Amino acid sequence: MTDFNKLVEELKELDSQGMFGEDFLQTWEKSDDEIAATLAVADALRDLRERNISTKVFDSGLAVSIFRDNSTRTRFSFSSACNMLGLAIQDLDESKSQIAHGETVRETATMISFMADVIGIRDDMYIGKGDAYMREVIEAVRDSHKEGILEQRPNLVDLQDDIDHPTQALADLNHIIHEFGGVENLKGKKIVMSWAYSPSYGKPLSVAQGIIGLMTRYGMDVVLAHPEGYEVMPEVEEIAKKYAAESGGKYSRTNDMKEAFTDADVVYCKSWAPFKAMEERTELYGNGDFDGIDKLEQELLEQNANHKDWACTEEMMEVTKDGKALYMHPLPADITGVSADEGEVDATVFDRYRKELYMEASYKPYVIASMIFLSKFKDPAKVLKELEARGTERRLTEK
Amino acid sequence: MTDFNKLVEELKELDSQGMFGEDFLQTWEKSDDEIAATLAVADALRDLRERNISTKVFDSGLAVSIFRDNSTRTRFSFSSACNMLGLAIQDLDESKSQIAHGETVRETATMISFMADVIGIRDDMYIGKGDAYMREVIEAVRDSHKEGILEQRPNLVDLQDDIDHPTQALADLNHIIHEFGGVENLKGKKIVMSWAYSPSYGKPLSVAQGIIGLMTRYGMDVVLAHPEGYEVMPEVEEIAKKYAAESGGKYSRTNDMKEAFTDADVVYCKSWAPFKAMEERTELYGNGDFDGIDKLEQELLEQNANHKDWACTEEMMEVTKDGKALYMHPLPADITGVSADEGEVDATVFDRYRKELYMEASYKPYVIASMIFLSKFKDPAKVLKELEARGTERRLTEK
Amino acid sequence: MTDFNKLVEELKELDSQGMFGEDFLQTWEKSDDEIAATLAVADALRDLRERNISTKVFDSGLAVSIFRDNSTRTRFSFSSACNMLGLAIQDLDESKSQIAHGETVRETATMISFMADVIGIRDDMYIGKGDAYMREVIEAVRDSHKEGILEQRPNLVDLQDDIDHPTQALADLNHIIHEFGGVENLKGKKIVMSWAYSPSYGKPLSVAQGIIGLMTRYGMDVVLAHPEGYEVMPEVEEIAKKYAAESGGKYSRTNDMKEAFTDADVVYCKSWAPFKAMEERTELYGNGDFDGIDKLEQELLEQNANHKDWACTEEMMEVTKDGKALYMHPLPADITGVSADEGEVDATVFDRYRKELYMEASYKPYVIASMIFLSKFKDPAKVLKELEARGTERRLTEK
């Protein structure tokens, strides 16, 4: 059980002013203090909830969700986060809406925001599109708020774009911090972000990029491992290098999975598509060349099939630190013999870490709630104390 | 910022008793007092919300939405209105429901209403159907309430039918009143409801009919302009004439767009389908003659194409009062060169009025909330004062 | 109007401890006390709501719904129940989710439950599947709660499985109790659960099984009537026989509808598919043999067509006790000449009992709310008194 007061004191020392009234997209747009504040508020909100103390800061209000890709866990994490703050979800289902009828992003963004306090968007399918779309939405609602059309300015939470997956990366970071007993203990730890084989194709790069773009801030030895041809965005690698240098950590890249795993403290194994292929796919999509997309998909599947040896096997785990590296995955994983004939991870490895994997996922709703909380309150520490003092029961208890 | 107390005092002078426990369908079923009360409550609720005062009058309860046509803005407006009053939305998705399995309207209406305080329906596709369906629903829930099956009688809000679009027309009226600084200033103002070319077809007549059926109540010079063959329902024109006579205003119809625009204070330009064609379409639909419908659609598109000159162009705007008439549209508009090659309005005209158009739309959630509020409270002025006195914060603020 | 205090006193005498922290699947897994407590709490919650007293026991929290079959009334009943307790619905739409991507039940169950207090599931399509799936979900969330991954353990409400339809059966029981003026008056009453012809096919057996598995507990003379070949699950008949013996009632089965109807106090007429055919269908489905399924469906429709005389006609009603047996149906019914050319019931019979049928349905939301309530509170009587004492208005009233 975390210590609420310790978290609040910690929070007082952190400058999160820059998050007030703003949005949360890539983690590298946020200062170290802001990242630390996000985790502190997340843990504090979790502590209040575990003590059956209501964290509702809204009596009414809408949280708009826009999912341009399938999602179970992120959808439920967003709903959970908004619900615990008192907001009702209104999903913008583009198939049901008139967006098909040629509505501009700017107009739609305003039309759905008259009573929206938050907008959560997942748009990770096409390189150069998701992040750009979110910024268009932000600009639209900021303008409409300035013009007095919107009474409140909804703040955007990036639920995964084409570059970063901030809610995942921060949940992962919080998981590692809790596993290693404090952020100070991350220094010098080796974490491997490794590509792994999956029979499916075209998975976003944003998880891998999110990990190297965030973990390098804490003095860790971050290694990106993938077969040749699975390079990520160079811009993100530049960020990783910069953070590694600043934090006294390391960032390196290898095409040798075993070398990467050797003495690793944490191994994060996940499939993704090559950046260049994703760029090509976006272009084909832009041209409406769906035959081209099908052809590309076939090529990608064949290319993947050449790297079935890239899997988180028991054998691979053996070379990690004491054979006991922390195994991580955003889920769902392609588990060999379970959800795929050949996949990202051995069933025995997955099962051994199942509890940790579920715990990893459990941080996400609180990270999202924290992002919203910090966008709404200038003095988050004060509000958290207010909530504790108010002491409203989340669930009625027998008196 | 409106003056809350002024609105409450105004409200006390108005007789809105007839709305208590009732439904809101066509505006012409409501007295002038009732229309005025609807706008007063809408503005008062907005004022409370702008002052961060909770307008929740329900601690729990459901608001059922039934959308038989696509919708983004109306869906969100209804959700926003219900949320600010404390109701949770439960959408009746007829594709997911057993209605496909031959359930009668009467039965379904009762089955979804056990804890429903409000039912919002959009059904605008077929002449003679939408309004009739809504009245069937009302009769069903009224009976079930009388018989003690329903503890509360859900009140219906018409979110657009085949005849009128009351929430749109009232939001439009409130917009004009705010633009001209008071309802008293509408007297003598010229407003043009003009047909405009759209590449799509078969758009409902209810917006145009809603405008001529409402604006004629305020002494305005209301002109309906459309090409030959785009006549609206005669019954609604009769209503417009009656109101114009009573209010000392005018109602006229022309097939000359330019003549209509000349010296206009307000121009409302929107495409709609000819009433007769809509009647034919309903009949074809009734007979399940889908080839006939496709054929009719082709004819309508061709007929539309003969009137591409019916657009709200800069040239047209020039002949309006000082070239500065207020341009209105329910959105989304078919903007020439933006959302359509040739459409209802020039991009430069649309852009110049974008802020006003968004403001126009911003009144809708409050108009819907007001309709619900007036159906639930005998003494709305008293309840509004109660809410202000209660002073519950909508959003927690740092103390 | 029921007497709240009487219900609370009654409840104090009942042992419902076994329901605390648990789930509600088949009614025969619950003790007589637990069934009685479920109805007492349902009536008490209804009484509070009728007196405009809020029954919100949750300030926030999610209720997850999973519908693997179409539903209007059950969906709305579940939403209503959760809403009156203060929970927000989050539907798991498996088409939108990543379940298609090979997610295991165990994992999904945990991923959607981080802030879930309740999970409602309808899965009635395939023999041997629905109940099994629900138990998998329960095991998963119980484990995750034990492991500290879930702060709270969501309790499952069975919204219809392949064996029983507990929320329907209990709503039906409560209806009969209210109609006959007390559970003590059910002793010796004859209730017929009869198959009836429907042009559709493959309807679940769970309603029929739910009725014989529950009504036999109250000393009733329970008769199951169906044409040869429409047998139900033998296990459920064994339960019915056991209960009949214990309660001093009777359970019998006949292939003669008229004999069954003779002197009946209650007639419940509904179509269902033969158990053996449903088993075959499940197997075909398991083998992905969709041609086989189509063929089976044809056979079932033809088989049904041989029994069009199995309908609840005026003629049949005449032989019931004073020709006035209480007619029941879970709705929607296939009404001859209305929703089907030939169906389960004559239009005149259905119309005569319409009010009672709607009332029957009205108990379901409260039964569901009661199941949730009893899974959350050790001392339900105390909490009900607390709610009454708190006296929060559900709907604001003019002071």
PDB file of N, CA, C and O in Angstrom, chain B residues 57-62 88 90 96-98 101-103 106-107 111-112 114-115 117 147 151-152 377-379 382-383 386, chain C residues 46 49-50 54 56 70-73 76 79-80 83-84 331-332 339 350 354-355 358 362 366 393-399:
ATOM      1  N   VAL B  57     -30.522  17.736 -11.630  1.00  0.00           N
ATOM      2  CA  VAL B  57     -31.799  17.635 -10.922  1.00  0.00           C
ATOM      3  C   VAL B  57     -32.182  16.167 -10.720  1.00  0.00           C
ATOM      4  O   VAL B  57     -33.136  15.863 -10.026  1.00  0.00           O
ATOM      5  N   PHE B  58     -31.418  15.285 -11.361  1.00  0.00           N
ATOM      6  CA  PHE B  58     -31.611  13.849 -11.169  1.00  0.00           C
ATOM      7  C   PHE B  58     -30.365  13.250 -10.527  1.00  0.00           C
ATOM      8  O   PHE B  58     -29.239  13.556 -10.942  1.00  0.00           O
ATOM      9  N   ASP B  59     -30.577  12.437  -9.521  1.00  0.00           N
ATOM     10  CA  ASP B  59     -29.483  11.732  -8.851  1.00  0.00           C
ATOM     11  C   ASP B  59     -29.170  10.463  -9.630  1.00  0.00           C
ATOM     12  O   ASP B  59     -28.044   9.974  -9.653  1.00  0.00           O
ATOM     13  N   SER B  60     -30.180   9.903 -10.273  1.00  0.00           N
ATOM     14  CA  SER B  60     -30.025   8.766 -11.178  1.00  0.00           C
ATOM     15  C   SER B  60     -31.239   8.754 -12.093  1.00  0.00           C
ATOM     16  O   SER B  60     -32.191   9.513 -11.879  1.00  0.00           O
ATOM     17  N   GLY B  61     -31.195   7.880 -13.084  1.00  0.00           N
ATOM     18  CA  GLY B  61     -32.273   7.826 -14.070  1.00  0.00           C
ATOM     19  C   GLY B  61     -31.692   7.713 -15.465  1.00  0.00           C
ATOM     20  O   GLY B  61     -30.540   8.083 -15.686  1.00  0.00           O
ATOM     21  N   LEU B  62     -32.494   7.190 -16.377  1.00  0.00           N
ATOM     22  CA  LEU B  62     -32.026   6.974 -17.745  1.00  0.00           C
ATOM     23  C   LEU B  62     -32.677   7.945 -18.730  1.00  0.00           C
ATOM     24  O   LEU B  62     -33.816   8.374 -18.536  1.00  0.00           O
ATOM     25  N   ALA B  88     -28.316   9.281 -17.283  1.00  0.00           N
ATOM     26  CA  ALA B  88     -27.387   8.481 -18.074  1.00  0.00           C
ATOM     27  C   ALA B  88     -28.061   8.072 -19.375  1.00  0.00           C
ATOM     28  O   ALA B  88     -29.246   7.736 -19.381  1.00  0.00           O
ATOM     29  N   GLN B  90     -28.998   5.732 -22.413  1.00  0.00           N
ATOM     30  CA  GLN B  90     -29.030   4.341 -22.880  1.00  0.00           C
ATOM     31  C   GLN B  90     -29.583   4.385 -24.292  1.00  0.00           C
ATOM     32  O   GLN B  90     -30.737   4.758 -24.494  1.00  0.00           O
ATOM     33  N   LYS B  96     -29.047  -3.880 -32.833  1.00  0.00           N
ATOM     34  CA  LYS B  96     -28.657  -4.828 -31.782  1.00  0.00           C
ATOM     35  C   LYS B  96     -29.880  -5.390 -31.057  1.00  0.00           C
ATOM     36  O   LYS B  96     -29.793  -6.375 -30.351  1.00  0.00           O
ATOM     37  N   SER B  97     -30.998  -4.716 -31.175  1.00  0.00           N
ATOM     38  CA  SER B  97     -32.148  -5.072 -30.357  1.00  0.00           C
ATOM     39  C   SER B  97     -32.985  -6.136 -31.038  1.00  0.00           C
ATOM     40  O   SER B  97     -32.691  -6.592 -32.134  1.00  0.00           O
ATOM     41  N   GLN B  98     -34.055  -6.537 -30.383  1.00  0.00           N
ATOM     42  CA  GLN B  98     -34.930  -7.562 -30.949  1.00  0.00           C
ATOM     43  C   GLN B  98     -36.060  -6.935 -31.759  1.00  0.00           C
ATOM     44  O   GLN B  98     -37.012  -7.603 -32.116  1.00  0.00           O
ATOM     45  N   HIS B 101     -36.947  -8.491 -34.615  1.00  0.00           N
ATOM     46  CA  HIS B 101     -37.753  -9.690 -34.439  1.00  0.00           C
ATOM     47  C   HIS B 101     -39.248  -9.369 -34.303  1.00  0.00           C
ATOM     48  O   HIS B 101     -39.997 -10.064 -33.641  1.00  0.00           O
ATOM     49  N   GLY B 102     -39.667  -8.277 -34.867  1.00  0.00           N
ATOM     50  CA  GLY B 102     -41.087  -7.995 -34.949  1.00  0.00           C
ATOM     51  C   GLY B 102     -41.724  -7.574 -33.644  1.00  0.00           C
ATOM     52  O   GLY B 102     -42.779  -8.064 -33.252  1.00  0.00           O
ATOM     53  N   GLU B 103     -41.103  -6.669 -32.961  1.00  0.00           N
ATOM     54  CA  GLU B 103     -41.656  -6.200 -31.707  1.00  0.00           C
ATOM     55  C   GLU B 103     -42.519  -4.986 -32.032  1.00  0.00           C
ATOM     56  O   GLU B 103     -42.182  -4.189 -32.892  1.00  0.00           O
ATOM     57  N   ARG B 106     -45.446  -0.144 -29.335  1.00  0.00           N
ATOM     58  CA  ARG B 106     -46.035   0.032 -28.012  1.00  0.00           C
ATOM     59  C   ARG B 106     -45.270  -0.767 -26.960  1.00  0.00           C
ATOM     60  O   ARG B 106     -44.924  -0.260 -25.902  1.00  0.00           O
ATOM     61  N   GLU B 107     -44.993  -2.034 -27.282  1.00  0.00           N
ATOM     62  CA  GLU B 107     -44.328  -2.901 -26.312  1.00  0.00           C
ATOM     63  C   GLU B 107     -42.904  -2.411 -26.043  1.00  0.00           C
ATOM     64  O   GLU B 107     -42.511  -2.227 -24.892  1.00  0.00           O
ATOM     65  N   MET B 111     -41.029  -1.328 -22.570  1.00  0.00           N
ATOM     66  CA  MET B 111     -39.922  -2.163 -22.090  1.00  0.00           C
ATOM     67  C   MET B 111     -38.637  -1.368 -21.842  1.00  0.00           C
ATOM     68  O   MET B 111     -37.834  -1.724 -20.993  1.00  0.00           O
ATOM     69  N   ILE B 112     -38.450  -0.284 -22.585  1.00  0.00           N
ATOM     70  CA  ILE B 112     -37.222   0.513 -22.413  1.00  0.00           C
ATOM     71  C   ILE B 112     -37.422   1.639 -21.405  1.00  0.00           C
ATOM     72  O   ILE B 112     -36.473   2.383 -21.102  1.00  0.00           O
ATOM     73  N   PHE B 114     -38.822   1.547 -18.087  1.00  0.00           N
ATOM     74  CA  PHE B 114     -39.059   1.290 -16.660  1.00  0.00           C
ATOM     75  C   PHE B 114     -38.334   2.301 -15.768  1.00  0.00           C
ATOM     76  O   PHE B 114     -38.832   2.674 -14.717  1.00  0.00           O
ATOM     77  N   MET B 115     -37.164   2.738 -16.189  1.00  0.00           N
ATOM     78  CA  MET B 115     -36.461   3.755 -15.402  1.00  0.00           C
ATOM     79  C   MET B 115     -36.054   4.945 -16.252  1.00  0.00           C
ATOM     80  O   MET B 115     -35.114   5.660 -15.937  1.00  0.00           O
ATOM     81  N   ASP B 117     -36.570   8.623 -17.712  1.00  0.00           N
ATOM     82  CA  ASP B 117     -37.220   9.908 -17.463  1.00  0.00           C
ATOM     83  C   ASP B 117     -37.429  10.676 -18.757  1.00  0.00           C
ATOM     84  O   ASP B 117     -38.275  11.578 -18.815  1.00  0.00           O
ATOM     85  N   GLU B 147     -51.440   2.918 -16.119  1.00  0.00           N
ATOM     86  CA  GLU B 147     -51.738   1.568 -15.602  1.00  0.00           C
ATOM     87  C   GLU B 147     -50.825   1.170 -14.452  1.00  0.00           C
ATOM     88  O   GLU B 147     -50.914   0.058 -13.941  1.00  0.00           O
ATOM     89  N   GLU B 151     -43.338   3.688 -13.238  1.00  0.00           N
ATOM     90  CA  GLU B 151     -43.434   4.563 -12.057  1.00  0.00           C
ATOM     91  C   GLU B 151     -43.405   6.029 -12.462  1.00  0.00           C
ATOM     92  O   GLU B 151     -44.012   6.876 -11.814  1.00  0.00           O
ATOM     93  N   GLN B 152     -42.632   6.323 -13.493  1.00  0.00           N
ATOM     94  CA  GLN B 152     -42.571   7.697 -13.979  1.00  0.00           C
ATOM     95  C   GLN B 152     -42.897   7.669 -15.467  1.00  0.00           C
ATOM     96  O   GLN B 152     -42.668   6.668 -16.141  1.00  0.00           O
ATOM     97  N   PHE B 377     -40.755  20.010 -14.203  1.00  0.00           N
ATOM     98  CA  PHE B 377     -41.002  20.888 -13.057  1.00  0.00           C
ATOM     99  C   PHE B 377     -42.149  21.871 -13.305  1.00  0.00           C
ATOM    100  O   PHE B 377     -42.140  22.598 -14.289  1.00  0.00           O
ATOM    101  N   LYS B 378     -43.063  21.860 -12.357  1.00  0.00           N
ATOM    102  CA  LYS B 378     -44.228  22.753 -12.430  1.00  0.00           C
ATOM    103  C   LYS B 378     -43.781  24.193 -12.278  1.00  0.00           C
ATOM    104  O   LYS B 378     -44.342  25.103 -12.864  1.00  0.00           O
ATOM    105  N   ASP B 379     -42.777  24.401 -11.409  1.00  0.00           N
ATOM    106  CA  ASP B 379     -42.321  25.759 -11.104  1.00  0.00           C
ATOM    107  C   ASP B 379     -40.830  25.894 -11.437  1.00  0.00           C
ATOM    108  O   ASP B 379     -39.972  25.884 -10.550  1.00  0.00           O
ATOM    109  N   LYS B 382     -38.585  28.440  -9.583  1.00  0.00           N
ATOM    110  CA  LYS B 382     -38.244  28.052  -8.215  1.00  0.00           C
ATOM    111  C   LYS B 382     -37.078  27.052  -8.200  1.00  0.00           C
ATOM    112  O   LYS B 382     -36.135  27.184  -7.406  1.00  0.00           O
ATOM    113  N   VAL B 383     -37.146  26.075  -9.100  1.00  0.00           N
ATOM    114  CA  VAL B 383     -36.100  25.047  -9.135  1.00  0.00           C
ATOM    115  C   VAL B 383     -34.760  25.656  -9.553  1.00  0.00           C
ATOM    116  O   VAL B 383     -33.711  25.316  -8.988  1.00  0.00           O
ATOM    117  N   GLU B 386     -33.381  27.236  -6.604  1.00  0.00           N
ATOM    118  CA  GLU B 386     -32.918  26.172  -5.709  1.00  0.00           C
ATOM    119  C   GLU B 386     -31.524  25.709  -6.120  1.00  0.00           C
ATOM    120  O   GLU B 386     -30.644  25.539  -5.275  1.00  0.00           O
TER     121      GLU B 386
ATOM    122  N   ARG C  46     -37.639  -1.098  -5.085  1.00  0.00           N
ATOM    123  CA  ARG C  46     -38.715  -0.507  -5.892  1.00  0.00           C
ATOM    124  C   ARG C  46     -39.523   0.486  -5.044  1.00  0.00           C
ATOM    125  O   ARG C  46     -39.861   1.581  -5.500  1.00  0.00           O
ATOM    126  N   ARG C  49     -37.596   3.681  -4.612  1.00  0.00           N
ATOM    127  CA  ARG C  49     -37.612   4.471  -5.847  1.00  0.00           C
ATOM    128  C   ARG C  49     -38.981   5.118  -6.055  1.00  0.00           C
ATOM    129  O   ARG C  49     -39.074   6.285  -6.430  1.00  0.00           O
ATOM    130  N   GLU C  50     -40.029   4.374  -5.752  1.00  0.00           N
ATOM    131  CA  GLU C  50     -41.384   4.930  -5.919  1.00  0.00           C
ATOM    132  C   GLU C  50     -41.609   6.099  -4.968  1.00  0.00           C
ATOM    133  O   GLU C  50     -42.415   6.981  -5.235  1.00  0.00           O
ATOM    134  N   SER C  54     -33.324   8.014  -3.385  1.00  0.00           N
ATOM    135  CA  SER C  54     -32.194   7.482  -4.141  1.00  0.00           C
ATOM    136  C   SER C  54     -31.713   6.152  -3.574  1.00  0.00           C
ATOM    137  O   SER C  54     -31.603   5.983  -2.363  1.00  0.00           O
ATOM    138  N   LYS C  56     -28.803   4.898  -4.737  1.00  0.00           N
ATOM    139  CA  LYS C  56     -27.393   4.840  -5.160  1.00  0.00           C
ATOM    140  C   LYS C  56     -26.508   4.397  -4.000  1.00  0.00           C
ATOM    141  O   LYS C  56     -26.408   5.098  -2.990  1.00  0.00           O
ATOM    142  N   ASN C  70     -28.788 -11.046 -29.162  1.00  0.00           N
ATOM    143  CA  ASN C  70     -29.574  -9.815 -29.199  1.00  0.00           C
ATOM    144  C   ASN C  70     -30.387  -9.642 -27.931  1.00  0.00           C
ATOM    145  O   ASN C  70     -30.776 -10.617 -27.298  1.00  0.00           O
ATOM    146  N   SER C  71     -30.652  -8.410 -27.598  1.00  0.00           N
ATOM    147  CA  SER C  71     -31.441  -8.124 -26.419  1.00  0.00           C
ATOM    148  C   SER C  71     -31.858  -6.667 -26.393  1.00  0.00           C
ATOM    149  O   SER C  71     -31.063  -5.795 -26.689  1.00  0.00           O
ATOM    150  N   THR C  72     -33.117  -6.426 -26.107  1.00  0.00           N
ATOM    151  CA  THR C  72     -33.553  -5.064 -25.815  1.00  0.00           C
ATOM    152  C   THR C  72     -33.870  -4.990 -24.338  1.00  0.00           C
ATOM    153  O   THR C  72     -33.230  -4.311 -23.575  1.00  0.00           O
ATOM    154  N   ARG C  73     -34.852  -5.759 -23.929  1.00  0.00           N
ATOM    155  CA  ARG C  73     -35.382  -5.646 -22.572  1.00  0.00           C
ATOM    156  C   ARG C  73     -34.326  -5.993 -21.529  1.00  0.00           C
ATOM    157  O   ARG C  73     -34.200  -5.304 -20.521  1.00  0.00           O
ATOM    158  N   PHE C  76     -31.787  -3.217 -21.299  1.00  0.00           N
ATOM    159  CA  PHE C  76     -32.316  -2.054 -20.579  1.00  0.00           C
ATOM    160  C   PHE C  76     -32.555  -2.367 -19.102  1.00  0.00           C
ATOM    161  O   PHE C  76     -32.373  -1.516 -18.251  1.00  0.00           O
ATOM    162  N   SER C  79     -29.118  -2.110 -17.508  1.00  0.00           N
ATOM    163  CA  SER C  79     -28.732  -0.696 -17.425  1.00  0.00           C
ATOM    164  C   SER C  79     -29.499   0.017 -16.322  1.00  0.00           C
ATOM    165  O   SER C  79     -28.930   0.795 -15.563  1.00  0.00           O
ATOM    166  N   SER C  80     -30.784  -0.271 -16.255  1.00  0.00           N
ATOM    167  CA  SER C  80     -31.621   0.383 -15.249  1.00  0.00           C
ATOM    168  C   SER C  80     -31.175  -0.012 -13.849  1.00  0.00           C
ATOM    169  O   SER C  80     -31.036   0.833 -12.966  1.00  0.00           O
ATOM    170  N   ASN C  83     -27.794   1.584 -13.072  1.00  0.00           N
ATOM    171  CA  ASN C  83     -27.958   3.026 -12.915  1.00  0.00           C
ATOM    172  C   ASN C  83     -28.579   3.376 -11.571  1.00  0.00           C
ATOM    173  O   ASN C  83     -28.140   4.322 -10.900  1.00  0.00           O
ATOM    174  N   MET C  84     -29.571   2.638 -11.136  1.00  0.00           N
ATOM    175  CA  MET C  84     -30.223   2.984  -9.865  1.00  0.00           C
ATOM    176  C   MET C  84     -29.319   2.725  -8.670  1.00  0.00           C
ATOM    177  O   MET C  84     -29.536   3.269  -7.587  1.00  0.00           O
ATOM    178  N   LEU C 331     -41.753 -12.163 -23.364  1.00  0.00           N
ATOM    179  CA  LEU C 331     -41.788 -11.148 -24.430  1.00  0.00           C
ATOM    180  C   LEU C 331     -40.422 -11.042 -25.132  1.00  0.00           C
ATOM    181  O   LEU C 331     -39.421 -11.225 -24.509  1.00  0.00           O
ATOM    182  N   PRO C 332     -40.401 -10.752 -26.414  1.00  0.00           N
ATOM    183  CA  PRO C 332     -41.575 -10.538 -27.257  1.00  0.00           C
ATOM    184  C   PRO C 332     -42.207 -11.868 -27.667  1.00  0.00           C
ATOM    185  O   PRO C 332     -41.505 -12.857 -27.884  1.00  0.00           O
ATOM    186  N   SER C 339     -47.503 -10.361 -34.979  1.00  0.00           N
ATOM    187  CA  SER C 339     -46.067 -10.446 -35.267  1.00  0.00           C
ATOM    188  C   SER C 339     -45.718 -11.737 -36.001  1.00  0.00           C
ATOM    189  O   SER C 339     -44.557 -12.007 -36.283  1.00  0.00           O
ATOM    190  N   PHE C 350     -53.517 -12.353 -25.893  1.00  0.00           N
ATOM    191  CA  PHE C 350     -52.375 -11.491 -25.571  1.00  0.00           C
ATOM    192  C   PHE C 350     -52.873 -10.122 -25.106  1.00  0.00           C
ATOM    193  O   PHE C 350     -52.459  -9.615 -24.075  1.00  0.00           O
ATOM    194  N   ARG C 354     -52.204  -8.003 -21.626  1.00  0.00           N
ATOM    195  CA  ARG C 354     -51.095  -7.090 -21.926  1.00  0.00           C
ATOM    196  C   ARG C 354     -50.586  -6.379 -20.675  1.00  0.00           C
ATOM    197  O   ARG C 354     -49.389  -6.376 -20.380  1.00  0.00           O
ATOM    198  N   LYS C 355     -51.518  -5.837 -19.905  1.00  0.00           N
ATOM    199  CA  LYS C 355     -51.101  -5.117 -18.706  1.00  0.00           C
ATOM    200  C   LYS C 355     -50.298  -6.029 -17.765  1.00  0.00           C
ATOM    201  O   LYS C 355     -49.243  -5.658 -17.267  1.00  0.00           O
ATOM    202  N   TYR C 358     -46.779  -6.717 -19.162  1.00  0.00           N
ATOM    203  CA  TYR C 358     -45.853  -5.602 -18.963  1.00  0.00           C
ATOM    204  C   TYR C 358     -45.438  -5.524 -17.500  1.00  0.00           C
ATOM    205  O   TYR C 358     -44.278  -5.253 -17.182  1.00  0.00           O
ATOM    206  N   SER C 362     -41.766  -5.701 -15.635  1.00  0.00           N
ATOM    207  CA  SER C 362     -41.304  -4.570 -14.815  1.00  0.00           C
ATOM    208  C   SER C 362     -40.511  -5.015 -13.580  1.00  0.00           C
ATOM    209  O   SER C 362     -39.795  -4.215 -12.982  1.00  0.00           O
ATOM    210  N   TYR C 366     -35.486  -4.650 -11.071  1.00  0.00           N
ATOM    211  CA  TYR C 366     -35.317  -4.675  -9.615  1.00  0.00           C
ATOM    212  C   TYR C 366     -34.715  -5.984  -9.138  1.00  0.00           C
ATOM    213  O   TYR C 366     -33.939  -6.009  -8.179  1.00  0.00           O
ATOM    214  N   GLU C 393     -33.112  12.650  -2.513  1.00  0.00           N
ATOM    215  CA  GLU C 393     -34.124  12.621  -3.565  1.00  0.00           C
ATOM    216  C   GLU C 393     -33.541  12.079  -4.866  1.00  0.00           C
ATOM    217  O   GLU C 393     -32.452  12.483  -5.258  1.00  0.00           O
ATOM    218  N   ARG C 394     -34.264  11.161  -5.517  1.00  0.00           N
ATOM    219  CA  ARG C 394     -33.804  10.713  -6.830  1.00  0.00           C
ATOM    220  C   ARG C 394     -34.004  11.848  -7.838  1.00  0.00           C
ATOM    221  O   ARG C 394     -33.142  12.107  -8.663  1.00  0.00           O
ATOM    222  N   ARG C 395     -35.135  12.489  -7.737  1.00  0.00           N
ATOM    223  CA  ARG C 395     -35.439  13.628  -8.605  1.00  0.00           C
ATOM    224  C   ARG C 395     -35.668  14.817  -7.683  1.00  0.00           C
ATOM    225  O   ARG C 395     -36.413  14.714  -6.709  1.00  0.00           O
ATOM    226  N   LEU C 396     -34.989  15.904  -7.980  1.00  0.00           N
ATOM    227  CA  LEU C 396     -35.169  17.116  -7.181  1.00  0.00           C
ATOM    228  C   LEU C 396     -36.656  17.490  -7.181  1.00  0.00           C
ATOM    229  O   LEU C 396     -37.331  17.361  -8.200  1.00  0.00           O
ATOM    230  N   THR C 397     -37.161  17.892  -6.031  1.00  0.00           N
ATOM    231  CA  THR C 397     -38.567  18.346  -5.992  1.00  0.00           C
ATOM    232  C   THR C 397     -38.598  19.798  -5.541  1.00  0.00           C
ATOM    233  O   THR C 397     -37.706  20.255  -4.821  1.00  0.00           O
ATOM    234  N   GLU C 398     -39.606  20.511  -5.961  1.00  0.00           N
ATOM    235  CA  GLU C 398     -39.762  21.901  -5.543  1.00  0.00           C
ATOM    236  C   GLU C 398     -39.961  21.943  -4.038  1.00  0.00           C
ATOM    237  O   GLU C 398     -40.807  21.235  -3.502  1.00  0.00           O
ATOM    238  N   LYS C 399     -39.169  22.752  -3.367  1.00  0.00           N
ATOM    239  CA  LYS C 399     -39.323  22.876  -1.897  1.00  0.00           C
ATOM    240  C   LYS C 399     -40.326  23.994  -1.557  1.00  0.00           C
ATOM    241  O   LYS C 399     -40.320  25.024  -2.206  1.00  0.00           O
TER     242      LYS C 399
END
